[in-house]
N, CA, C and O atoms as a Tinker XYZ file with bonds, in Angstrom:
   480  protein
     1  N     -9.953000  -21.147000   24.198000    73     2
     2  CA   -10.038000  -21.182000   22.742000    64     1     3
     3  C    -10.755000  -19.923000   22.262000    63     2     4     5
     4  O    -11.806000  -19.556000   22.788000    81     3
     5  N    -10.182000  -19.275000   21.271000    73     3     6
     6  CA   -10.746000  -18.034000   20.760000    64     5     7
     7  C    -11.747000  -18.334000   19.651000    63     6     8     9
     8  O    -11.519000  -19.190000   18.796000    81     7
     9  N    -12.840000  -17.621000   19.688000    73     7    10
    10  CA   -13.835000  -17.705000   18.603000    64     9    11
    11  C    -14.205000  -16.309000   18.160000    63    10    12    13
    12  O    -14.288000  -15.386000   18.971000    81    11
    13  N    -14.430000  -16.161000   16.854000    73    11    14
    14  CA   -14.970000  -14.929000   16.307000    64    13    15
    15  C    -16.367000  -15.228000   15.801000    63    14    16    17
    16  O    -16.561000  -16.142000   14.999000    81    15
    17  N    -17.323000  -14.474000   16.258000    73    15    18
    18  CA   -18.696000  -14.688000   15.832000    64    17    19
    19  C    -19.199000  -13.427000   15.162000    63    18    20    21
    20  O    -19.201000  -12.347000   15.752000    81    19
    21  N    -19.626000  -13.581000   13.914000    73    19    22
    22  CA   -20.151000  -12.456000   13.158000    64    21    23
    23  C    -21.671000  -12.499000   13.163000    63    22    24    25
    24  O    -22.284000  -13.564000   13.240000    81    23
    25  N    -22.253000  -11.334000   13.082000    73    23    26
    26  CA   -23.701000  -11.246000   12.996000    64    25    27
    27  C    -24.085000   -9.947000   12.307000    63    26    28    29
    28  O    -23.258000   -9.054000   12.122000    81    27
    29  N    -25.355000   -9.860000   11.930000    73    27    30
    30  CA   -25.862000   -8.616000   11.372000    64    29    31
    31  C    -26.112000   -8.621000    9.877000    63    30    32    33
    32  O    -26.652000   -7.655000    9.338000    81    31
    33  N    -25.732000   -9.686000    9.201000    73    31    34
    34  CA   -25.983000   -9.735000    7.769000    64    33    35
    35  C    -27.463000   -9.909000    7.475000    63    34    36    37
    36  O    -28.270000  -10.127000    8.378000    81    35
    37  N    -27.806000   -9.811000    6.194000    73    35    38
    38  CA   -29.185000   -9.985000    5.803000    64    37    39
    39  C    -29.453000   -9.452000    4.423000    63    38    40    41
    40  O    -28.539000   -9.162000    3.651000    81    39
    41  N    -30.736000   -9.329000    4.131000    73    39    42
    42  CA   -31.197000   -8.818000    2.833000    64    41    43
    43  C    -31.713000   -7.399000    3.018000    63    42    44    45
    44  O    -32.515000   -7.131000    3.913000    81    43
    45  N    -31.250000   -6.499000    2.174000    73    43    46
    46  CA   -31.661000   -5.098000    2.272000    64    45    47
    47  C    -31.771000   -4.528000    0.866000    63    46    48    49
    48  O    -31.091000   -4.976000   -0.057000    81    47
    49  N    -32.625000   -3.549000    0.719000    73    47    50
    50  CA   -32.754000   -2.879000   -0.576000    64    49    51
    51  C    -31.621000   -1.876000   -0.776000    63    50    52    53
    52  O    -31.034000   -1.379000    0.186000    81    51
    53  N    -31.329000   -1.592000   -2.023000    73    51    54
    54  CA   -30.308000   -0.595000   -2.328000    64    53    55
    55  C    -30.647000    0.718000   -1.626000    63    54    56    57
    56  O    -31.796000    1.159000   -1.605000    81    55
    57  N    -29.613000    1.323000   -1.055000    73    55    58
    58  CA   -29.799000    2.535000   -0.285000    64    57    59
    59  C    -29.998000    2.305000    1.190000    63    58    60    61
    60  O    -29.957000    3.245000    1.983000    81    59
    61  N    -30.214000    1.057000    1.564000    73    59    62
    62  CA   -30.445000    0.727000    2.958000    64    61    63
    63  C    -29.159000    0.581000    3.746000    63    62    64    65
    64  O    -28.064000    0.836000    3.245000    81    63
    65  N    -29.321000    0.158000    5.006000    73    63    66
    66  CA   -28.181000    0.054000    5.924000    64    65    67
    67  C    -28.195000   -1.275000    6.661000    63    66    68    69
    68  O    -29.249000   -1.873000    6.880000    81    67
    69  N    -27.032000   -1.714000    7.029000    73    67    70
    70  CA   -26.845000   -2.865000    7.906000    64    69    71
    71  C    -25.655000   -2.585000    8.806000    63    70    72    73
    72  O    -24.752000   -1.827000    8.453000    81    71
    73  N    -25.669000   -3.213000    9.982000    73    71    74
    74  CA   -24.508000   -3.140000   10.855000    64    73    75
    75  C    -24.041000   -4.551000   11.180000    63    74    76    77
    76  O    -24.775000   -5.354000   11.756000    81    75
    77  N    -22.814000   -4.827000   10.800000    73    75    78
    78  CA   -22.215000   -6.119000   11.101000    64    77    79
    79  C    -21.450000   -6.029000   12.417000    63    78    80    81
    80  O    -20.882000   -4.991000   12.755000    81    79
    81  N    -21.450000   -7.128000   13.143000    73    79    82
    82  CA   -20.692000   -7.216000   14.388000    64    81    83
    83  C    -19.745000   -8.401000   14.319000    63    82    84    85
    84  O    -20.049000   -9.430000   13.715000    81    83
    85  N    -18.601000   -8.236000   14.944000    73    83    86
    86  CA   -17.607000   -9.313000   15.037000    64    85    87
    87  C    -17.161000   -9.355000   16.493000    63    86    88    89
    88  O    -16.439000   -8.472000   16.954000    81    87
    89  N    -17.592000  -10.378000   17.209000    73    87    90
    90  CA   -17.293000  -10.493000   18.628000    64    89    91
    91  C    -16.279000  -11.600000   18.863000    63    90    92    93
    92  O    -16.455000  -12.734000   18.416000    81    91
    93  N    -15.221000  -11.249000   19.568000    73    91    94
    94  CA   -14.187000  -12.228000   19.902000    64    93    95
    95  C    -14.404000  -12.713000   21.324000    63    94    96    97
    96  O    -14.566000  -11.913000   22.245000    81    95
    97  N    -14.407000  -14.023000   21.496000    73    95    98
    98  CA   -14.574000  -14.587000   22.834000    64    97    99
    99  C    -13.392000  -15.483000   23.162000    63    98   100   101
   100  O    -12.731000  -16.018000   22.273000    81    99
   101  N    -13.140000  -15.635000   24.455000    73    99   102
   102  CA   -12.015000  -16.429000   24.906000    64   101   103
   103  C    -11.144000  -15.596000   25.837000    63   102   104   105
   104  O    -11.470000  -14.456000   26.167000    81   103
   105  N    -10.043000  -16.184000   26.247000    73   103   106
   106  CA    -9.128000  -15.483000   27.153000    64   105   107
   107  C     -8.134000  -14.705000   26.291000    63   106   108   109
   108  O     -7.105000  -15.232000   25.868000    81   107
   109  N     -8.469000  -13.445000   26.046000    73   107   110
   110  CA    -7.726000  -12.605000   25.117000    64   109   111
   111  C     -6.960000  -11.540000   25.888000    63   110   112   113
   112  O     -7.529000  -10.821000   26.709000    81   111
   113  N     -5.685000  -11.451000   25.619000    73   111   114
   114  CA    -4.874000  -10.452000   26.314000    64   113   115
   115  C     -4.845000   -9.125000   25.574000    63   114   116   117
   116  O     -4.835000   -8.058000   26.188000    81   115
   117  N     -4.833000   -9.200000   24.250000    73   115   118
   118  CA    -4.722000   -7.964000   23.480000    64   117   119
   119  C     -5.196000   -8.229000   22.053000    63   118   120   121
   120  O     -5.031000   -9.329000   21.527000    81   119
   121  N     -5.780000   -7.219000   21.443000    73   119   122
   122  CA    -6.190000   -7.309000   20.049000    64   121   123
   123  C     -5.439000   -6.247000   19.273000    63   122   124   125
   124  O     -5.434000   -5.074000   19.647000    81   123
   125  N     -4.809000   -6.663000   18.196000    73   123   126
   126  CA    -4.019000   -5.741000   17.403000    64   125   127
   127  C     -4.904000   -5.082000   16.348000    63   126   128   129
   128  O     -5.413000   -3.982000   16.562000    81   127
   129  N     -5.081000   -5.733000   15.245000    73   127   130
   130  CA    -5.844000   -5.164000   14.145000    64   129   131
   131  C     -6.986000   -6.104000   13.795000    63   130   132   133
   132  O     -6.846000   -7.325000   13.859000    81   131
   133  N     -8.106000   -5.522000   13.428000    73   131   134
   134  CA    -9.257000   -6.294000   12.967000    64   133   135
   135  C     -9.653000   -5.793000   11.589000    63   134   136   137
   136  O     -9.721000   -4.589000   11.342000    81   135
   137  N     -9.910000   -6.738000   10.700000    73   135   138
   138  CA   -10.248000   -6.402000    9.323000    64   137   139
   139  C    -11.585000   -7.034000    8.938000    63   138   140   141
   140  O    -11.936000   -8.111000    9.419000    81   139
   141  N    -12.308000   -6.365000    8.082000    73   139   142
   142  CA   -13.469000   -6.958000    7.418000    64   141   143
   143  C    -13.096000   -7.193000    5.960000    63   142   144   145
   144  O    -12.599000   -6.300000    5.274000    81   143
   145  N    -13.347000   -8.412000    5.507000    73   143   146
   146  CA   -13.177000   -8.788000    4.115000    64   145   147
   147  C    -14.553000   -9.159000    3.567000    63   146   148   149
   148  O    -15.505000   -9.382000    4.315000    81   147
   149  N    -14.626000   -9.215000    2.248000    73   147   150
   150  CA   -15.836000   -9.737000    1.626000    64   149   151
   151  C    -15.462000  -10.532000    0.386000    63   150   152   153
   152  O    -14.434000  -10.304000   -0.252000    81   151
   153  N    -16.337000  -11.472000    0.074000    73   151   154
   154  CA   -16.124000  -12.290000   -1.115000    64   153   155
   155  C    -17.448000  -12.490000   -1.818000    63   154   156   157
   156  O    -18.379000  -13.077000   -1.267000    81   155
   157  N    -17.521000  -11.997000   -3.035000    73   155   158
   158  CA   -18.708000  -12.178000   -3.867000    64   157   159
   159  C    -18.531000  -13.448000   -4.698000    63   158   160   161
   160  O    -17.402000  -13.881000   -4.925000    81   159
   161  N    -19.611000  -14.037000   -5.146000    73   159   162
   162  CA   -19.519000  -15.263000   -5.954000    64   161   163
   163  C    -18.628000  -15.075000   -7.175000    63   162   164   165
   164  O    -18.799000  -14.129000   -7.943000    81   163
   165  N    -17.687000  -15.974000   -7.341000    73   163   166
   166  CA   -16.807000  -15.928000   -8.488000    64   165   167
   167  C    -15.702000  -14.900000   -8.404000    63   166   168   169
   168  O    -14.954000  -14.712000   -9.364000    81   167
   169  N    -15.587000  -14.230000   -7.267000    73   167   170
   170  CA   -14.561000  -13.197000   -7.119000    64   169   171
   171  C    -13.637000  -13.527000   -5.965000    63   170   172   173
   172  O    -13.953000  -14.346000   -5.102000    81   171
   173  N    -12.486000  -12.869000   -5.970000    73   171   174
   174  CA   -11.541000  -13.069000   -4.882000    64   173   175
   175  C    -11.982000  -12.298000   -3.644000    63   174   176   177
   176  O    -12.707000  -11.307000   -3.729000    81   175
   177  N    -11.533000  -12.773000   -2.516000    73   175   178
   178  CA   -11.807000  -12.071000   -1.265000    64   177   179
   179  C    -11.074000  -10.742000   -1.289000    63   178   180   181
   180  O     -9.916000  -10.675000   -1.702000    81   179
   181  N    -11.743000   -9.683000   -0.847000    73   179   182
   182  CA   -11.138000   -8.350000   -0.853000    64   181   183
   183  C    -11.287000   -7.681000    0.503000    63   182   184   185
   184  O    -12.263000   -7.895000    1.222000    81   183
   185  N    -10.313000   -6.883000    0.827000    73   183   186
   186  CA   -10.322000   -6.154000    2.085000    64   185   187
   187  C    -11.280000   -4.980000    1.970000    63   186   188   189
   188  O    -11.228000   -4.209000    1.011000    81   187
   189  N    -12.147000   -4.856000    2.952000    73   187   190
   190  CA   -13.137000   -3.775000    2.959000    64   189   191
   191  C    -12.704000   -2.645000    3.892000    63   190   192   193
   192  O    -12.707000   -1.476000    3.505000    81   191
   193  N    -12.335000   -2.996000    5.105000    73   191   194
   194  CA   -11.974000   -1.979000    6.094000    64   193   195
   195  C    -11.139000   -2.631000    7.182000    63   194   196   197
   196  O    -11.162000   -3.847000    7.368000    81   195
   197  N    -10.399000   -1.790000    7.896000    73   195   198
   198  CA    -9.564000   -2.283000    8.983000    64   197   199
   199  C     -9.497000   -1.240000   10.078000    63   198   200   201
   200  O     -9.632000   -0.042000    9.830000    81   199
   201  N     -9.283000   -1.722000   11.310000    73   199   202
   202  CA    -9.116000   -0.811000   12.438000    64   201   203
   203  C     -8.047000   -1.375000   13.351000    63   202   204   205
   204  O     -8.053000   -2.565000   13.666000    81   203
   205  N     -7.123000   -0.516000   13.779000    73   203   206
   206  CA    -6.041000   -0.957000   14.661000    64   205   207
   207  C     -6.439000   -0.773000   16.119000    63   206   208   209
   208  O     -7.515000   -0.254000   16.416000    81   207
   209  N     -5.562000   -1.205000   17.029000    73   207   210
   210  CA    -5.865000   -1.049000   18.450000    64   209   211
   211  C     -5.820000    0.411000   18.872000    63   210   212   213
   212  O     -6.307000    0.753000   19.949000    81   211
   213  N     -5.250000    1.270000   18.054000    73   211   214
   214  CA    -5.267000    2.704000   18.346000    64   213   215
   215  C     -6.378000    3.410000   17.578000    63   214   216   217
   216  O     -6.423000    4.639000   17.517000    81   215
   217  N     -7.267000    2.623000   16.996000    73   215   218
   218  CA    -8.451000    3.135000   16.302000    64   217   219
   219  C     -8.139000    3.815000   14.977000    63   218   220   221
   220  O     -8.954000    4.586000   14.470000    81   219
   221  N     -6.982000    3.540000   14.420000    73   219   222
   222  CA    -6.694000    4.007000   13.064000    64   221   223
   223  C     -7.485000    3.147000   12.090000    63   222   224   225
   224  O     -7.502000    1.921000   12.199000    81   223
   225  N     -8.139000    3.799000   11.138000    73   223   226
   226  CA    -9.004000    3.066000   10.216000    64   225   227
   227  C     -8.551000    3.237000    8.775000    63   226   228   229
   228  O     -7.972000    4.257000    8.402000    81   227
   229  N     -8.824000    2.221000    7.981000    73   227   230
   230  CA    -8.591000    2.294000    6.544000    64   229   231
   231  C     -9.784000    1.662000    5.833000    63   230   232   233
   232  O    -10.449000    0.783000    6.380000    81   231
   233  N    -10.043000    2.112000    4.626000    73   231   234
   234  CA   -11.176000    1.623000    3.839000    64   233   235
   235  C    -10.762000    1.450000    2.379000    63   234   236   237
   236  O     -9.894000    2.158000    1.868000    81   235
   237  N    -11.407000    0.489000    1.731000    73   235   238
   238  CA   -11.214000    0.432000    0.293000    64   237   239
   239  C    -11.989000    1.590000   -0.318000    63   238   240   241
   240  O    -12.977000    2.058000    0.247000    81   239
   241  N    -11.527000    2.048000   -1.485000    73   239   242
   242  CA   -12.087000    3.267000   -2.069000    64   241   243
   243  C    -13.590000    3.172000   -2.305000    63   242   244   245
   244  O    -14.314000    4.150000   -2.117000    81   243
   245  N    -14.054000    2.010000   -2.713000    73   243   246
   246  CA   -15.463000    1.883000   -3.105000    64   245   247
   247  C    -16.439000    2.001000   -1.938000    63   246   248   249
   248  O    -17.641000    2.151000   -2.157000    81   247
   249  N    -15.945000    1.937000   -0.700000    73   247   250
   250  CA   -16.844000    2.037000    0.449000    64   249   251
   251  C    -16.614000    3.299000    1.272000    63   250   252   253
   252  O    -17.352000    3.567000    2.220000    81   251
   253  N    -15.606000    4.064000    0.917000    73   251   254
   254  CA   -15.326000    5.297000    1.676000    64   253   255
   255  C    -16.532000    6.224000    1.644000    63   254   256   257
   256  O    -17.154000    6.434000    0.604000    81   255
   257  N    -16.840000    6.767000    2.808000    73   255   258
   258  CA   -17.984000    7.652000    2.921000    64   257   259
   259  C    -19.308000    6.932000    3.140000    63   258   260   261
   260  O    -20.316000    7.564000    3.455000    81   259
   261  N    -19.308000    5.606000    2.973000    73   259   262
   262  CA   -20.540000    4.832000    3.178000    64   261   263
   263  C    -20.410000    3.860000    4.348000    63   262   264   265
   264  O    -21.379000    3.630000    5.071000    81   263
   265  N    -19.237000    3.298000    4.537000    73   263   266
   266  CA   -19.004000    2.316000    5.603000    64   265   267
   267  C    -18.173000    2.958000    6.717000    63   266   268   269
   268  O    -17.328000    3.817000    6.468000    81   267
   269  N    -18.434000    2.524000    7.932000    73   267   270
   270  CA   -17.657000    2.972000    9.083000    64   269   271
   271  C    -17.311000    1.773000    9.947000    63   270   272   273
   272  O    -18.188000    0.999000   10.329000    81   271
   273  N    -16.036000    1.624000   10.253000    73   271   274
   274  CA   -15.587000    0.555000   11.142000    64   273   275
   275  C    -15.283000    1.160000   12.504000    63   274   276   277
   276  O    -14.704000    2.242000   12.603000    81   275
   277  N    -15.681000    0.450000   13.548000    73   275   278
   278  CA   -15.459000    0.942000   14.906000    64   277   279
   279  C    -15.261000   -0.253000   15.827000    63   278   280   281
   280  O    -15.649000   -1.373000   15.497000    81   279
   281  N    -14.651000   -0.005000   16.993000    73   279   282
   282  CA   -14.419000   -1.103000   17.916000    64   281   283
   283  C    -14.827000   -0.707000   19.323000    63   282   284   285
   284  O    -14.737000    0.457000   19.714000    81   283
   285  N    -15.274000   -1.695000   20.067000    73   283   286
   286  CA   -15.594000   -1.551000   21.481000    64   285   287
   287  C    -14.639000   -2.487000   22.217000    63   286   288   289
   288  O    -14.874000   -3.693000   22.293000    81   287
   289  N    -13.564000   -1.923000   22.758000    73   287   290
   290  CA   -12.534000   -2.754000   23.370000    64   289   291
   291  C    -13.052000   -3.512000   24.590000    63   290   292   293
   292  O    -12.612000   -4.628000   24.864000    81   291
   293  N    -13.972000   -2.916000   25.311000    73   291   294
   294  CA   -14.503000   -3.569000   26.509000    64   293   295
   295  C    -15.260000   -4.847000   26.158000    63   294   296   297
   296  O    -15.321000   -5.785000   26.953000    81   295
   297  N    -15.832000   -4.869000   24.964000    73   295   298
   298  CA   -16.615000   -6.030000   24.531000    64   297   299
   299  C    -15.856000   -6.896000   23.529000    63   298   300   301
   300  O    -16.391000   -7.896000   23.051000    81   299
   301  N    -14.619000   -6.525000   23.205000    73   299   302
   302  CA   -13.850000   -7.246000   22.172000    64   301   303
   303  C    -14.674000   -7.409000   20.896000    63   302   304   305
   304  O    -14.714000   -8.483000   20.296000    81   303
   305  N    -15.317000   -6.341000   20.506000    73   303   306
   306  CA   -16.221000   -6.379000   19.359000    64   305   307
   307  C    -15.879000   -5.262000   18.386000    63   306   308   309
   308  O    -15.586000   -4.132000   18.778000    81   307
   309  N    -15.925000   -5.607000   17.124000    73   307   310
   310  CA   -15.729000   -4.631000   16.055000    64   309   311
   311  C    -16.991000   -4.585000   15.216000    63   310   312   313
   312  O    -17.601000   -5.616000   14.933000    81   311
   313  N    -17.375000   -3.390000   14.825000    73   311   314
   314  CA   -18.595000   -3.186000   14.054000    64   313   315
   315  C    -18.259000   -2.640000   12.670000    63   314   316   317
   316  O    -17.259000   -1.947000   12.482000    81   315
   317  N    -19.102000   -2.962000   11.727000    73   315   318
   318  CA   -19.012000   -2.364000   10.405000    64   317   319
   319  C    -20.395000   -1.821000   10.065000    63   318   320   321
   320  O    -21.313000   -2.569000    9.727000    81   319
   321  N    -20.518000   -0.510000   10.161000    73   319   322
   322  CA   -21.769000    0.142000    9.799000    64   321   323
   323  C    -21.749000    0.408000    8.308000    63   322   324   325
   324  O    -20.849000    1.079000    7.803000    81   323
   325  N    -22.741000   -0.117000    7.599000    73   323   326
   326  CA   -22.791000   -0.001000    6.147000    64   325   327
   327  C    -24.039000    0.770000    5.756000    63   326   328   329
   328  O    -25.160000    0.309000    5.973000    81   327
   329  N    -23.842000    1.928000    5.188000    73   327   330
   330  CA   -24.942000    2.778000    4.742000    64   329   331
   331  C    -24.919000    2.910000    3.221000    63   330   332   333
   332  O    -23.926000    2.587000    2.570000    81   331
   333  N    -26.021000    3.387000    2.677000    73   331   334
   334  CA   -26.127000    3.596000    1.229000    64   333   335
   335  C    -25.662000    2.366000    0.460000    63   334   336   337
   336  O    -24.880000    2.465000   -0.486000    81   335
   337  N    -26.150000    1.224000    0.876000    73   335   338
   338  CA   -25.701000   -0.027000    0.273000    64   337   339
   339  C    -26.093000   -0.119000   -1.197000    63   338   340   341
   340  O    -27.133000    0.381000   -1.627000    81   339
   341  N    -25.216000   -0.778000   -1.946000    73   339   342
   342  CA   -25.407000   -0.952000   -3.385000    64   341   343
   343  C    -25.427000   -2.446000   -3.706000    63   342   344   345
   344  O    -24.880000   -3.249000   -2.949000    81   343
   345  N    -26.045000   -2.821000   -4.809000    73   343   346
   346  CA   -26.048000   -4.247000   -5.179000    64   345   347
   347  C    -24.638000   -4.835000   -5.257000    63   346   348   349
   348  O    -24.446000   -6.016000   -4.966000    81   347
   349  N    -23.667000   -4.036000   -5.642000    73   347   350
   350  CA   -22.295000   -4.538000   -5.742000    64   349   351
   351  C    -21.648000   -4.773000   -4.387000    63   350   352   353
   352  O    -20.534000   -5.293000   -4.325000    81   351
   353  N    -22.306000   -4.410000   -3.317000    73   351   354
   354  CA   -21.826000   -4.737000   -1.964000    64   353   355
   355  C    -22.236000   -6.152000   -1.553000    63   354   356   357
   356  O    -21.814000   -6.643000   -0.506000    81   355
   357  N    -23.042000   -6.791000   -2.360000    73   355   358
   358  CA   -23.487000   -8.145000   -2.045000    64   357   359
   359  C    -22.303000   -9.099000   -1.988000    63   358   360   361
   360  O    -21.524000   -9.196000   -2.937000    81   359
   361  N    -22.176000   -9.797000   -0.875000    73   359   362
   362  CA   -21.047000  -10.708000   -0.669000    64   361   363
   363  C    -21.207000  -11.381000    0.682000    63   362   364   365
   364  O    -22.075000  -11.021000    1.478000    81   363
   365  N    -20.357000  -12.362000    0.924000    73   363   366
   366  CA   -20.193000  -12.879000    2.279000    64   365   367
   367  C    -19.093000  -12.043000    2.935000    63   366   368   369
   368  O    -18.006000  -11.882000    2.382000    81   367
   369  N    -19.391000  -11.520000    4.107000    73   367   370
   370  CA   -18.453000  -10.666000    4.812000    64   369   371
   371  C    -17.799000  -11.476000    5.940000    63   370   372   373
   372  O    -18.468000  -12.160000    6.715000    81   371
   373  N    -16.476000  -11.370000    5.998000    73   371   374
   374  CA   -15.699000  -12.111000    6.982000    64   373   375
   375  C    -14.920000  -11.147000    7.866000    63   374   376   377
   376  O    -14.399000  -10.125000    7.420000    81   375
   377  N    -14.868000  -11.514000    9.118000    73   375   378
   378  CA   -14.070000  -10.765000   10.087000    64   377   379
   379  C    -12.749000  -11.515000   10.305000    63   378   380   381
   380  O    -12.721000  -12.742000   10.397000    81   379
   381  N    -11.688000  -10.767000   10.383000    73   379   382
   382  CA   -10.359000  -11.338000   10.644000    64   381   383
   383  C     -9.678000  -10.483000   11.692000    63   382   384   385
   384  O     -9.681000   -9.255000   11.597000    81   383
   385  N     -9.095000  -11.123000   12.690000    73   383   386
   386  CA    -8.438000  -10.347000   13.723000    64   385   387
   387  C     -7.114000  -10.966000   14.122000    63   386   388   389
   388  O     -6.948000  -12.185000   14.070000    81   387
   389  N     -6.195000  -10.146000   14.510000    73   387   390
   390  CA    -4.892000  -10.568000   15.022000    64   389   391
   391  C     -4.872000  -10.246000   16.504000    63   390   392   393
   392  O     -4.934000   -9.082000   16.899000    81   391
   393  N     -4.785000  -11.282000   17.318000    73   391   394
   394  CA    -4.849000  -11.045000   18.744000    64   393   395
   395  C     -3.880000  -11.943000   19.497000    63   394   396   397
   396  O     -3.310000  -12.891000   18.956000    81   395
   397  N     -3.718000  -11.593000   20.794000    73   395   398
   398  CA    -2.734000  -12.284000   21.630000    64   397   399
   399  C     -3.434000  -13.053000   22.735000    63   398   400   401
   400  O     -4.274000  -12.513000   23.454000    81   399
   401  N     -3.076000  -14.313000   22.856000    73   399   402
   402  CA    -3.496000  -15.114000   24.005000    64   401   403
   403  C     -2.256000  -15.696000   24.657000    63   402   404   405
   404  O     -1.225000  -15.869000   24.007000    81   403
   405  N     -2.358000  -15.996000   25.940000    73   403   406
   406  CA    -1.219000  -16.552000   26.660000    64   405   407
   407  C     -0.791000  -17.882000   26.032000    63   406   408   409
   408  O      0.402000  -18.171000   25.936000    81   407
   409  N     -1.750000  -18.672000   25.615000    73   407   410
   410  CA    -1.429000  -19.998000   25.100000    64   409   411
   411  C     -0.846000  -20.002000   23.702000    63   410   412   413
   412  O     -0.008000  -20.846000   23.383000    81   411
   413  N     -1.284000  -19.057000   22.849000    73   411   414
   414  CA    -0.901000  -19.107000   21.438000    64   413   415
   415  C     -0.095000  -17.912000   20.965000    63   414   416   417
   416  O      0.359000  -17.891000   19.821000    81   415
   417  N      0.094000  -16.909000   21.828000    73   415   418
   418  CA     0.793000  -15.718000   21.384000    64   417   419
   419  C     -0.049000  -14.947000   20.373000    63   418   420   421
   420  O     -1.278000  -14.996000   20.421000    81   419
   421  N      0.608000  -14.234000   19.457000    73   419   422
   422  CA    -0.103000  -13.494000   18.415000    64   421   423
   423  C     -0.522000  -14.464000   17.315000    63   422   424   425
   424  O      0.300000  -15.196000   16.765000    81   423
   425  N     -1.833000  -14.454000   17.002000    73   423   426
   426  CA    -2.366000  -15.337000   15.967000    64   425   427
   427  C     -3.509000  -14.650000   15.236000    63   426   428   429
   428  O     -4.131000  -13.720000   15.749000    81   427
   429  N     -3.768000  -15.129000   14.033000    73   427   430
   430  CA    -4.886000  -14.627000   13.235000    64   429   431
   431  C     -6.079000  -15.572000   13.370000    63   430   432   433
   432  O     -5.925000  -16.793000   13.393000    81   431
   433  N     -7.262000  -14.983000   13.457000    73   431   434
   434  CA    -8.490000  -15.761000   13.545000    64   433   435
   435  C     -9.494000  -15.220000   12.531000    63   434   436   437
   436  O     -9.499000  -14.036000   12.195000    81   435
   437  N    -10.340000  -16.129000   12.060000    73   435   438
   438  CA   -11.383000  -15.770000   11.101000    64   437   439
   439  C    -12.753000  -16.147000   11.648000    63   438   440   441
   440  O    -12.920000  -17.147000   12.346000    81   439
   441  N    -13.723000  -15.309000   11.306000    73   439   442
   442  CA   -15.097000  -15.652000   11.608000    64   441   443
   443  C    -15.667000  -16.551000   10.529000    63   442   444   445
   444  O    -14.999000  -16.862000    9.543000    81   443
   445  N    -16.919000  -16.966000   10.730000    73   443   446
   446  CA   -17.543000  -17.926000    9.827000    64   445   447
   447  C    -18.148000  -17.258000    8.596000    63   446   448   449
   448  O    -18.501000  -17.936000    7.631000    81   447
   449  N    -18.266000  -15.955000    8.627000    73   447   450
   450  CA   -18.848000  -15.227000    7.509000    64   449   451
   451  C    -20.324000  -14.950000    7.714000    63   450   452   453
   452  O    -21.044000  -15.736000    8.330000    81   451
   453  N    -20.757000  -13.828000    7.190000    73   451   454
   454  CA   -22.174000  -13.470000    7.248000    64   453   455
   455  C    -22.579000  -12.909000    5.879000    63   454   456   457
   456  O    -21.877000  -12.080000    5.300000    81   455
   457  N    -23.709000  -13.374000    5.385000    73   455   458
   458  CA   -24.153000  -12.996000    4.041000    64   457   459
   459  C    -24.823000  -11.628000    4.060000    63   458   460   461
   460  O    -25.689000  -11.352000    4.890000    81   459
   461  N    -24.405000  -10.786000    3.133000    73   459   462
   462  CA   -25.058000   -9.504000    2.907000    64   461   463
   463  C    -25.564000   -9.498000    1.467000    63   462   464   465
   464  O    -24.791000   -9.681000    0.527000    81   463
   465  N    -26.848000   -9.289000    1.307000    73   463   466
   466  CA   -27.448000   -9.255000   -0.026000    64   465   467
   467  C    -28.183000   -7.936000   -0.200000    63   466   468   469
   468  O    -29.050000   -7.585000    0.601000    81   467
   469  N    -27.830000   -7.207000   -1.253000    73   467   470
   470  CA   -28.445000   -5.914000   -1.524000    64   469   471
   471  C    -29.218000   -6.029000   -2.838000    63   470   472   473
   472  O    -28.643000   -6.293000   -3.893000    81   471
   473  N    -30.501000   -5.832000   -2.752000    73   471   474
   474  CA   -31.352000   -5.940000   -3.949000    64   473   475
   475  C    -31.510000   -4.568000   -4.601000    63   474   476   477
   476  O    -31.510000   -3.530000   -3.939000    81   475
   477  N    -31.642000   -4.607000   -5.905000    73   475   478
   478  CA   -31.762000   -3.337000   -6.646000    64   477   479
   479  C    -33.210000   -2.901000   -6.788000    63   478   480
   480  O    -33.485000   -1.858000   -7.381000    81   479
């Protein structure tokens, strides 16, 4: 059974940094793309960044130059380094990944979410 576990959220002052981690566990044959989403209170979930198995990355405009997504294939872990944080970055951050297992083939999985709060 595959699980995604997120960690690294917390409370930080504006201008500070946090690093989120998304670790996939289970019998995984391959990981395609991993995405970080966020959802602020009263708002829709939005895509923040994504990284493919070939390490191609994409970012939403509001985080370009401040956030960096990276992956460690040996650990089945994806990181989101967030610098120069702003109060508007406050949200619950979710990890989503598309991966292959022998039992289920290609499937999407979600983490439980981790709270990021940026104070002004």
